[in-house]
Coordinates of C-alpha atoms and ligand atoms in Angstrom, one line a residue:
X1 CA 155.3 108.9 73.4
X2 CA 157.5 108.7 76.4
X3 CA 160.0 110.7 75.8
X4 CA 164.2 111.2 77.6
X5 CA 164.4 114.6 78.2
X6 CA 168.5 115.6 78.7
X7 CA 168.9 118.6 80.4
X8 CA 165.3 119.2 81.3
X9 CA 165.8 121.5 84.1
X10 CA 167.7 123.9 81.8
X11 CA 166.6 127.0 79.9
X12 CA 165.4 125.4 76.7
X13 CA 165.0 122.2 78.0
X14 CA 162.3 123.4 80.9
X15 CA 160.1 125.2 78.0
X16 CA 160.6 122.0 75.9
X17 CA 159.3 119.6 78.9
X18 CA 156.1 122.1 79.1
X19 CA 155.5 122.0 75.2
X20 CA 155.9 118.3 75.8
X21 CA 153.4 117.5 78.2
X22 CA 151.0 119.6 77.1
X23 CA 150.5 117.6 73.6
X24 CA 150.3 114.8 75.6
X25 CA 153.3 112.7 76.0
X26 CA 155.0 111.4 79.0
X27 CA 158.6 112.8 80.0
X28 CA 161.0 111.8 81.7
X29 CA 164.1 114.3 82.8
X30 CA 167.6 113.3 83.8
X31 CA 169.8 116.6 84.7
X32 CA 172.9 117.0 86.8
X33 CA 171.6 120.6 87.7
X34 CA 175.3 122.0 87.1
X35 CA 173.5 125.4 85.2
X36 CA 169.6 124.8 86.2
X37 CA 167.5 124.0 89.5
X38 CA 164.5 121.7 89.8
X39 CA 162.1 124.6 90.8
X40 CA 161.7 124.9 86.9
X41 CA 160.3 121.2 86.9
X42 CA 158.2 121.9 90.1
X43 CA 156.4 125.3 88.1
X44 CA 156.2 123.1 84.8
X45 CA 153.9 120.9 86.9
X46 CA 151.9 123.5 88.7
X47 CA 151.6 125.0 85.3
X48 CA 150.5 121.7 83.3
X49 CA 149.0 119.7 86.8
X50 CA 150.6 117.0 85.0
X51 CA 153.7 114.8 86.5
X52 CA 157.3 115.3 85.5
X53 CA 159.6 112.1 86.5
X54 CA 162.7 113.8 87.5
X55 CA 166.1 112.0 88.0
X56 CA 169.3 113.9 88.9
X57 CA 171.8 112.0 86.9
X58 CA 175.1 113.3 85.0
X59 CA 175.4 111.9 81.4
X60 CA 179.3 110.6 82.6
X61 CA 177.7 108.1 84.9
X62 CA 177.5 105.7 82.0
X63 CA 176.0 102.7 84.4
X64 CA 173.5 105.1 86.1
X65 CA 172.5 106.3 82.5
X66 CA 171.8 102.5 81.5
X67 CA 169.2 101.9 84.7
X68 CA 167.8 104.6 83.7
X69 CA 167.2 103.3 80.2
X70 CA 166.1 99.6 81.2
X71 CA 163.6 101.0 83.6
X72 CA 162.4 103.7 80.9
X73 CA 161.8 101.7 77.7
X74 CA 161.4 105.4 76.3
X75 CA 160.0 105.7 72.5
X76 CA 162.1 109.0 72.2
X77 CA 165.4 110.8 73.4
X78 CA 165.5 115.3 73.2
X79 CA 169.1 115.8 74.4
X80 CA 169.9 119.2 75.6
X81 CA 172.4 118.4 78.1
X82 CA 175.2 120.2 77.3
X83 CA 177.8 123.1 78.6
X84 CA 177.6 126.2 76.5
X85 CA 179.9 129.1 78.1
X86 CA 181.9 130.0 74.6
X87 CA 184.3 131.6 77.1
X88 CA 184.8 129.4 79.5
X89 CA 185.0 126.5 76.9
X90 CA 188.7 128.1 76.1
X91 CA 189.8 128.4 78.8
X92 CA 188.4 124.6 80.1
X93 CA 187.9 123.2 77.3
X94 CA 188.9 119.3 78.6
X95 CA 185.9 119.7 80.9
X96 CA 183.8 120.9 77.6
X97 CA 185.1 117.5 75.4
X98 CA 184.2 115.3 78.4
X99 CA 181.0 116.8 79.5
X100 CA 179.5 117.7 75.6
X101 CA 181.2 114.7 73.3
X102 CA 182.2 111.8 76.0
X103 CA 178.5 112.6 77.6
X104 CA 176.6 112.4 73.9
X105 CA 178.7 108.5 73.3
X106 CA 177.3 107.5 77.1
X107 CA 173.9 108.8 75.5
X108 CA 174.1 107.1 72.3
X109 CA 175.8 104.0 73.6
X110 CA 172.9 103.7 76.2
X111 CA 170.2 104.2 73.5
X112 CA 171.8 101.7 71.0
X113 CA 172.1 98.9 73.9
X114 CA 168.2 99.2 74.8
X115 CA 167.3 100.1 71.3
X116 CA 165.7 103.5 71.6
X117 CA 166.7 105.3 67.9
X118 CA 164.9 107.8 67.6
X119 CA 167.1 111.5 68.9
X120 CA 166.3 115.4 68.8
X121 CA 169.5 116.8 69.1
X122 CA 170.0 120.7 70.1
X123 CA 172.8 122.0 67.7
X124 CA 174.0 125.9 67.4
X125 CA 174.3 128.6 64.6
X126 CA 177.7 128.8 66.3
X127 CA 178.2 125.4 64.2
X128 CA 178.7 128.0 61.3
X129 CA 181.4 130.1 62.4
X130 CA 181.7 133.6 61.2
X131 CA 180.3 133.0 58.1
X132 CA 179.7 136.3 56.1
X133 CA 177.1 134.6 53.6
X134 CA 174.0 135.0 55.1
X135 CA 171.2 133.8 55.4
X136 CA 172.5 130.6 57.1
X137 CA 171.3 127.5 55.0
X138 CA 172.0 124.0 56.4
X139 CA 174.2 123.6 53.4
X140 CA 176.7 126.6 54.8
X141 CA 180.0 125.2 55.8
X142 CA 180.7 124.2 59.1
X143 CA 183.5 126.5 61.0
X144 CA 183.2 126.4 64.8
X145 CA 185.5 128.9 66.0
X146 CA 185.7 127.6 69.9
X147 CA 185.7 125.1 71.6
X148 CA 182.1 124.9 72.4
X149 CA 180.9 125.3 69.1
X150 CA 183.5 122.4 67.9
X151 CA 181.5 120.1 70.3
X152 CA 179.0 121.0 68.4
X153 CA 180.2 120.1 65.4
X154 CA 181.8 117.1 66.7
X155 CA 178.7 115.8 67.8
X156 CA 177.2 116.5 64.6
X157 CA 179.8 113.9 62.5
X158 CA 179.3 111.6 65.4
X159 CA 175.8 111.1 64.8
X160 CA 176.1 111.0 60.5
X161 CA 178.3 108.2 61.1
X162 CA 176.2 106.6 63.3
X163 CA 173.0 107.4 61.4
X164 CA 175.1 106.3 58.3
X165 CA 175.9 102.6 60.4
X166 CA 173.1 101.5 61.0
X167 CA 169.2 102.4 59.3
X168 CA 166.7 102.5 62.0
X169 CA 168.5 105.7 63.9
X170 CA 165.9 108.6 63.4
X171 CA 168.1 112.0 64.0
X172 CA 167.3 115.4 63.8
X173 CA 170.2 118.0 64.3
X174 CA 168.9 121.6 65.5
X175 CA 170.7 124.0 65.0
X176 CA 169.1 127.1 67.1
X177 CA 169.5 130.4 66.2
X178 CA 169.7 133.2 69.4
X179 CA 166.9 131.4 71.8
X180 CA 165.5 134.3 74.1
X181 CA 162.3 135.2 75.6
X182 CA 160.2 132.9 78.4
X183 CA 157.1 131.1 79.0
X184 CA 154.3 134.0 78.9
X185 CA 152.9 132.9 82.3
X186 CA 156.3 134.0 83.7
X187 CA 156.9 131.0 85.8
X188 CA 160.0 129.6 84.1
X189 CA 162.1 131.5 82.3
X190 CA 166.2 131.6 81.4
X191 CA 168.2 132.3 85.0
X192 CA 172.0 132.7 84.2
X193 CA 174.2 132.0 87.2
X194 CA 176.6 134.7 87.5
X195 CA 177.0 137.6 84.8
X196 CA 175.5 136.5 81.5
X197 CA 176.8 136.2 78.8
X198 CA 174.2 136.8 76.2
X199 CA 172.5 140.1 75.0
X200 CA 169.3 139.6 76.1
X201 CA 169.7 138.1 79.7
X202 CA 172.4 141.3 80.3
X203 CA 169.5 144.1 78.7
X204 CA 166.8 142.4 81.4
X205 CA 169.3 142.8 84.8
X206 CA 169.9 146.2 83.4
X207 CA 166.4 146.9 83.0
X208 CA 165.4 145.2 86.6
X209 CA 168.4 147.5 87.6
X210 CA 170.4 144.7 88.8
X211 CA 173.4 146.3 86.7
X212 CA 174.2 149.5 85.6
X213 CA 174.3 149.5 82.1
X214 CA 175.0 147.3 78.9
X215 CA 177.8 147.5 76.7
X216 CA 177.9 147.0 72.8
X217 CA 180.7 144.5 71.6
X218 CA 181.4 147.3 68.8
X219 CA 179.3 149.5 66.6
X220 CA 181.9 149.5 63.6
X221 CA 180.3 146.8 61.7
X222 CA 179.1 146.9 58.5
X223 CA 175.5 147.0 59.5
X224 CA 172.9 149.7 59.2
X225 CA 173.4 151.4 63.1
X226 CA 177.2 149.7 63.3
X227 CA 176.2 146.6 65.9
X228 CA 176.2 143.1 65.5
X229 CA 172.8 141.5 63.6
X230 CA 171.7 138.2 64.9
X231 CA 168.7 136.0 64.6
X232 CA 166.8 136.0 68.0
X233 CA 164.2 133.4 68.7
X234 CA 161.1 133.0 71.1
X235 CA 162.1 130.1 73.4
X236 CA 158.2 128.8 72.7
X237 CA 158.9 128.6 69.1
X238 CA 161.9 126.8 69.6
X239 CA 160.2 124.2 71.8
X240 CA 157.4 124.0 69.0
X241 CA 160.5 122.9 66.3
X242 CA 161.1 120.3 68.9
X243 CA 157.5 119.0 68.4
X244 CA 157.7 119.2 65.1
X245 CA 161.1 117.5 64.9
X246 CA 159.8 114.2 66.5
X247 CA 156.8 114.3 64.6
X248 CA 158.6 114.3 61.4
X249 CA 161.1 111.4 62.8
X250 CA 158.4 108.9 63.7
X251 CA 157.7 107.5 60.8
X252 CA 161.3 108.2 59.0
X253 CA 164.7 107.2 59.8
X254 CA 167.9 108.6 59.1
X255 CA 169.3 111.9 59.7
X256 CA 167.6 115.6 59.3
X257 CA 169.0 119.1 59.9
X258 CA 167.0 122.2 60.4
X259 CA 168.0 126.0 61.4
X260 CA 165.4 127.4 63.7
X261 CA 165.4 130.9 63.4
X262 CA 163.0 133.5 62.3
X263 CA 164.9 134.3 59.5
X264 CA 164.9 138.0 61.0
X265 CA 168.0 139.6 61.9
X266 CA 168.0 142.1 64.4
X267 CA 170.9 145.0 65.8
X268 CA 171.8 145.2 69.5
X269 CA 170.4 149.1 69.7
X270 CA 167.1 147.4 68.4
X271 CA 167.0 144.5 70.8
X272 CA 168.2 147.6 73.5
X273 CA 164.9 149.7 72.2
X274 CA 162.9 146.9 71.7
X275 CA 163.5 146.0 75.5
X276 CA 163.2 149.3 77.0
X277 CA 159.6 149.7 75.4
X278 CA 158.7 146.3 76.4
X279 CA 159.6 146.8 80.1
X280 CA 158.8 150.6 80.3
X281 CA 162.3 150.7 82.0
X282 CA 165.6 153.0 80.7
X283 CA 168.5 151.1 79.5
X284 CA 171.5 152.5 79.4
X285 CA 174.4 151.4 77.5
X286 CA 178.2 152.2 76.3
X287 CA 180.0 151.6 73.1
X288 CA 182.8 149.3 73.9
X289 CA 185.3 147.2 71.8
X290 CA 184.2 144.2 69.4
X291 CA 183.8 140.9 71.4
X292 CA 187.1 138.1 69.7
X293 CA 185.4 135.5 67.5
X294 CA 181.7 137.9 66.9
X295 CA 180.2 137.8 63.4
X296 CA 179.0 140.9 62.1
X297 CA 175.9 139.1 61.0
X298 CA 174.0 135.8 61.6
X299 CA 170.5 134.8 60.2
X300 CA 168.9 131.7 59.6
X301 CA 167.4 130.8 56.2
X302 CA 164.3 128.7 57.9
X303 CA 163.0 127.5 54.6
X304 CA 164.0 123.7 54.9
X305 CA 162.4 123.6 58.7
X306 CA 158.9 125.2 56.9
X307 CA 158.8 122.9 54.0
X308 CA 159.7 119.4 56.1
X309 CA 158.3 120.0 59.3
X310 CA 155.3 122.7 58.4
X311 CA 157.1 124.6 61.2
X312 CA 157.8 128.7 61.9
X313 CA 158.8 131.1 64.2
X314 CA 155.6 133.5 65.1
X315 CA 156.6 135.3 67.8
X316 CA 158.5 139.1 67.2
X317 CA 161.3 140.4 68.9
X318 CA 158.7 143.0 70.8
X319 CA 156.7 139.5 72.1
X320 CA 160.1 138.0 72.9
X321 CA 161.2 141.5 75.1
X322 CA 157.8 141.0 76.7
X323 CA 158.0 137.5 77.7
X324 CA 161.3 137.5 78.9
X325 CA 160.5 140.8 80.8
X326 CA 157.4 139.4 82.4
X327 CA 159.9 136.1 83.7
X328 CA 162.5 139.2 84.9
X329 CA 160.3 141.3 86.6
X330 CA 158.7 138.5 88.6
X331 CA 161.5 136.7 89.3
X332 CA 164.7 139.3 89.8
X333 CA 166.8 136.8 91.5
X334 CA 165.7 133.9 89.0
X335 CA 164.6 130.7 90.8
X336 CA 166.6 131.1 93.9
X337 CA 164.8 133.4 95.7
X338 CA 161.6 133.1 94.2
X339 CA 160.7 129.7 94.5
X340 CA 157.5 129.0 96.8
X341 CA 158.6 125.2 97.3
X342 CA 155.9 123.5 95.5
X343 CA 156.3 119.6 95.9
X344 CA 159.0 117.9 94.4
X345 CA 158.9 116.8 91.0
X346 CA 158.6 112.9 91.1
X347 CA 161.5 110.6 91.6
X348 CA 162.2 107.9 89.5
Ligands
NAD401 P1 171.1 125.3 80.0 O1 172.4 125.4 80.6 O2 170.0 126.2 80.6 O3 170.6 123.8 80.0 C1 171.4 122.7 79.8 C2 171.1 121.7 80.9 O4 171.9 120.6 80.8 C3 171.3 122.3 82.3 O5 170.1 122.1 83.1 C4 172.5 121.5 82.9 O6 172.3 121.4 84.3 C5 172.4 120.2 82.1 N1 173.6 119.5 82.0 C6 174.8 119.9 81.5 N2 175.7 119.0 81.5 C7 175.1 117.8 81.9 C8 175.5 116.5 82.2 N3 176.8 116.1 81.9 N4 174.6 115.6 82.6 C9 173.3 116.0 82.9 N5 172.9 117.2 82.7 C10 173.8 118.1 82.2 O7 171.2 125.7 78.5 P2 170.1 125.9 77.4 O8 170.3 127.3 77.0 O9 168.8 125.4 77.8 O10 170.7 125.0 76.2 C11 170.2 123.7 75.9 C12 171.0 123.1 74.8 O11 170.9 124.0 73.6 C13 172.5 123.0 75.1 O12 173.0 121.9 74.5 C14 173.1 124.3 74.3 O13 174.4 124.0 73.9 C15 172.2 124.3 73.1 N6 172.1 125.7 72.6 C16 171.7 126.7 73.4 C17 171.7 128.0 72.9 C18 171.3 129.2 73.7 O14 171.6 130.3 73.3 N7 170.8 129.0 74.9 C19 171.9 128.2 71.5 C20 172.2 127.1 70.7 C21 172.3 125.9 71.3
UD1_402 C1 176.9 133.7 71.5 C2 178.0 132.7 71.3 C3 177.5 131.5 70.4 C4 176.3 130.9 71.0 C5 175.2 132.0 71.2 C6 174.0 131.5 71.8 C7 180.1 134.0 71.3 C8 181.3 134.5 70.5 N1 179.2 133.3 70.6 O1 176.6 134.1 70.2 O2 178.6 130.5 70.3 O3 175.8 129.9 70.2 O4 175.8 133.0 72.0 O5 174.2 131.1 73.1 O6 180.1 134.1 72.5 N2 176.4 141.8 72.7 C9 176.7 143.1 73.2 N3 176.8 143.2 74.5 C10 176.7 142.2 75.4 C11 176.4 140.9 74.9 C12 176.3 140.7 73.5 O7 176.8 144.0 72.4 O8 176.8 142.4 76.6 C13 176.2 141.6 71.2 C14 177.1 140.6 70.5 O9 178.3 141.3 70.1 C15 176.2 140.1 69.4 C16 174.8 140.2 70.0 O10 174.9 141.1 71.0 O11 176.3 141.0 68.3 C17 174.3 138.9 70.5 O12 175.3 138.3 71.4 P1 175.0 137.0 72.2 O13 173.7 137.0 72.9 O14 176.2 136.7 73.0 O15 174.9 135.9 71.0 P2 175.9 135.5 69.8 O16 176.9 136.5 69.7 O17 175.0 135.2 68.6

């Protein structure tokens, strides 16, 4: 197939576009590069030796988007575009409607008019809230507690209704669990601007020694060591659902959604041991207070993703450590100041 990859150059994305080629199919990235560079293209293509037609192009410029489209006469669309700082999607959270829901309609608007209907879309676990009830079905209620998450779930309705207007729109919602981990080869990997956010991305700078120490959002939950559980997910398994996903949808319309998690849960001390024995390195770390808006526990039931799509995770959190500790240690700085200025990906 040739396949619209949004968001391409991004964390998920780049690992997606390398699963992609690799079974064969042609891609095609548009990304504005607000949280991603094009090295990651330029390594997918050393990686692959196949081409990657790369287009920088922001999902608002709704007449860009459309020449994009007419040239492209794509059979498929994986949109990952997105913003996803919870945090800053409070305290911006305009910026988070426009870029997330108003970009999605230019997406969907651009399909319908060149008739392309067939969409992978990458949904969140956050789409659940705080549930207590786990494991996570697809069936759990939907309770976005920010901003972010509520584009989510926005986008979500958006595309029942449009799935529900018209019958040859093949859709399937993701809804990913805690992505972590890296392409074993080390090449591309996740590269956070700034301090990040996430457990696993912090543990790594700690362990490369680019910060001092991590600290736990709470150890009074009800949980066996006191610290928040979560379901964390090898970045290659993910891009596998993906796979899977659009094999499903070929031959099917209508709209699908699937949890991809392990299933698993795991506490922050294990991810923090489970890291320090992957990279050999000490980790230190400090009790602080509970993060606002933290579940105690979050774990997908996977169950509906094995029996439709045949798909599972197979990669352990002590495989996940590795790989994303492999992508650290090569590349401290991330892209920036590793990057040994391959060619350019192709331009449109
Ligand atoms: P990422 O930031 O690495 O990738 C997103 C990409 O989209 C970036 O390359 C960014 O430059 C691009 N982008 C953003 N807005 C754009 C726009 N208006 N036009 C064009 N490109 C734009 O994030 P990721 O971790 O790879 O996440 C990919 C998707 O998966 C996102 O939609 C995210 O919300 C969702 N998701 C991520 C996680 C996670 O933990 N990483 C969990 C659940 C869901
Ligand atoms: C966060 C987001 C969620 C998003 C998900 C994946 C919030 C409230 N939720 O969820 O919307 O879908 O990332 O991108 O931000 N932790 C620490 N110390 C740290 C960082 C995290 O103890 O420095 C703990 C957290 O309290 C949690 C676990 O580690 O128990 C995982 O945190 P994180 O990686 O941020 O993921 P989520 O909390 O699942």
């Amino acid at each position: 197939m040739k396949i619209l990859v949004t968001g391409g150059a991004g964390f998920i994305g780049s690992h997606t576009v390398l699963t992609l080629l690799e079974a064969g199919h042609e891609v095609v990235v548009i990304d504005n590069l607000v949280n991603s560079v094009v090295d990651s293209l330029e390594r997918i293509e050393e990686l692959t030796e196949k081409k990657i037609m790369f287009k920088e192009m922001d999902l608002l410029d709704y007449e860009g988007l459309l020449s994009v489209f007419a040239e492209g006469r794509f059979d498929s669309v994986v949109h990952f575009a997105g913003l996803k700082a919870v945090g800053e999607s409070a305290t911006e959270p305009l910026r988070y409607y426009r870029n997330n829901v108003a970009g999605t309609l230019n997406l969907l608007d651009c399909m319908q008019e060149t008739a392309v209907h067939r969409l992978v879309f990458s949904s969140s676990a956050t789409v659940y809230g705080a549930s207590e009830a786990v494991p996570l079905t697809e069936d759990s209620p939907l309770e976005a507690m920010n901003p972010y998450g509520r584009t989510k779930q926005q986008i979500e309705e958006i595309l029942s209704d449009l799935s529900a207007s018209d019958p040859r729109w093949g859709i399937a919602v993701l809804r990913y669990f805690n992505p972590v981990g890296a392409h074993e080869s080390g090449r591309i990997g996740e590269d956070p601007k700034g301090i990040p956010n996430n457990l696993l991305p912090y543990v790594a700078q700690v362990a490369a020694g680019r910060r001092d120490k991590v600290t736990i959002f709470g150890d009074d939950y009800m949980t066996e060591d006191g610290t928040g559980i979560r379901d964390y997910i090898h970045v290659m398994d993910l891009a596998a659902g993906h796979i899977a996903a659009l094999d499903f949808l070929v031959p099917r319309t209508g709209i699908f959604r699937w949890n991809l998690g392990t299933g698993r849960g795991s506490s922050v001390i294990e991810v923090i041991s489970a890291f320090a024995e992957a990279s050999g390195r000490p980790i230190p770390y400090e009790v602080g207070p509970r993060r606002p808006g933290d579940a105690a526990v979050s774990y997908a039931d996977p169950t509906a993703a094995f029996t439709d799509l045949g798909w599972r995770a197979h990669r352990n959190l002590s495989q996940m450590c590795t790989d994303h500790w492999g992508w650290q240690e090569a590349n401290p700085e991330g892209y920036a100041k590793t990057a040994d200025h391959a060619p350019p990906a192709s331009c449109l």
